[in-house]
Short mmCIF file of C-alpha atoms in Angstrom, two decimals:
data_model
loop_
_atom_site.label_atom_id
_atom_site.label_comp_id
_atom_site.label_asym_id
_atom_site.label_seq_id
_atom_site.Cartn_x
_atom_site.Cartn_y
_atom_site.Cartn_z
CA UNK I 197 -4.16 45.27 14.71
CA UNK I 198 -1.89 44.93 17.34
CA UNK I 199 -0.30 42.20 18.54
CA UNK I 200 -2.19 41.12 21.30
CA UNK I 201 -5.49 41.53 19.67
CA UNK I 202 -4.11 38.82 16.83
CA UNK I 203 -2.79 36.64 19.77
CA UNK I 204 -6.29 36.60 21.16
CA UNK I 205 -8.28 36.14 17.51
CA UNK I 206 -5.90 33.11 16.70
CA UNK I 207 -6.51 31.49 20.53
CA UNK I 208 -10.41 31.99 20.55
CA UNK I 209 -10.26 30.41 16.68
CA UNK I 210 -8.11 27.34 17.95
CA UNK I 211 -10.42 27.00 20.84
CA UNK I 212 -13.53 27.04 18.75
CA UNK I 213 -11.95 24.64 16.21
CA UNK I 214 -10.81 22.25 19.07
CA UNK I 215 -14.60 22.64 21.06
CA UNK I 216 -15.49 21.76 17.28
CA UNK I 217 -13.44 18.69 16.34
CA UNK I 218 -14.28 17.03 20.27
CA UNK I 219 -18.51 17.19 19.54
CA UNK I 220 -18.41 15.92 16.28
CA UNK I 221 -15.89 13.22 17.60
CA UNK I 222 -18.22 9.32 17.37
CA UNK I 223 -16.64 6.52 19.11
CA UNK I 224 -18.03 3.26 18.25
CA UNK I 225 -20.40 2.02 20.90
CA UNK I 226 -20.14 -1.39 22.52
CA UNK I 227 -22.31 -4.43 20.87
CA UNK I 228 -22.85 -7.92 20.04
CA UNK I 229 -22.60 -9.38 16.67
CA UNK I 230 -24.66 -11.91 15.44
CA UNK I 231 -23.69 -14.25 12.55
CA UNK I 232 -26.32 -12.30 10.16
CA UNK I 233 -24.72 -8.95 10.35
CA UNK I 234 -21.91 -9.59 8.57
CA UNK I 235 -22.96 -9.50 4.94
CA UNK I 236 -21.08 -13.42 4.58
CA UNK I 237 -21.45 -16.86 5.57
CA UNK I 238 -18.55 -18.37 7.78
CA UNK I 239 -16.08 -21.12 6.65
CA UNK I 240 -17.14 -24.69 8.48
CA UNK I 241 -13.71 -25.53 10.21
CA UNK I 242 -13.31 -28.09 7.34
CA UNK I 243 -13.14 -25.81 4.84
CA UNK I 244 -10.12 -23.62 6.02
CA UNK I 245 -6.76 -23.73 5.17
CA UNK I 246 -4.33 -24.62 7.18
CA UNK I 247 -0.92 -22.72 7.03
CA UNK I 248 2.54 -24.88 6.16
CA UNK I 249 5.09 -24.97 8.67
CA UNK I 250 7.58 -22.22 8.30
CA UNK I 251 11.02 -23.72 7.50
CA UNK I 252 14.17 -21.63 8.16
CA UNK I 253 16.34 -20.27 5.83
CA UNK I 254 19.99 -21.54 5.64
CA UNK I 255 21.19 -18.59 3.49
CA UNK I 256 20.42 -15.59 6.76
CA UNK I 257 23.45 -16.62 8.49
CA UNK I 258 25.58 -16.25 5.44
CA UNK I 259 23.84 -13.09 4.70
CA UNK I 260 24.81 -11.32 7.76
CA UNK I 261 27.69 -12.66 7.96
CA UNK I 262 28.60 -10.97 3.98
CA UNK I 263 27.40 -7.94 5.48
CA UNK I 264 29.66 -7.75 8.12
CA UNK I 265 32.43 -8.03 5.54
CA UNK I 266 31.24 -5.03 4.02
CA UNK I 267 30.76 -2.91 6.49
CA UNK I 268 26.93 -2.60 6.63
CA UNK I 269 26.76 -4.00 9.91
CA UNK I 270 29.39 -1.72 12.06
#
C-alpha cells in the first residue's frame, strides 16, 4: 500500500469517526423545573444555615514574608 492510498484510508476513517461522534452528540434541551422533579423537598429559609463570617488570618503576612527569606518567593 502506498503512501497515498494509507493517507486517504486514515482521512476517510477520521472523517467517518468525526461525522460519528457529531450525530450521536445530545445537548440538553431547554426546560422548566418544577419543585416535584427533583427527587427532594426544599429547606424553608428557616431551616438553613447560615455561614460565619470569615476572619483573616494574622499568620499570612508572616508567612510570606518567611518565604521571602528563603528564597521561595524570587
Amino acid at each position: 500500500m502506498t503512501l497515498a492510498i494509507a493517507r486517504v484510508v486514515f482521512i476517510a476513517a477520521a472523517l467517518g469517526i468525526a461525522s460519528l461522534a457529531a450525530a450521536a452528540w445530545i445537548e440538553p434541551g431547554t426546560q422548566v423545573l418544577q419543585s416535584n422533579e427533583r427527587g427532594y423537598c426544599p429547606l424553608p429559609p428557616s431551616a438553613r444555615q447560615v455561614a460565619a463570617p470569615v476572619r483573616p488570618d494574622h499568620d499570612l503576612l508572616l508567612f510570606i514574608y518567611s518565604l521571602s527569606q528563603r528564597g521561595f518567593l524570587g
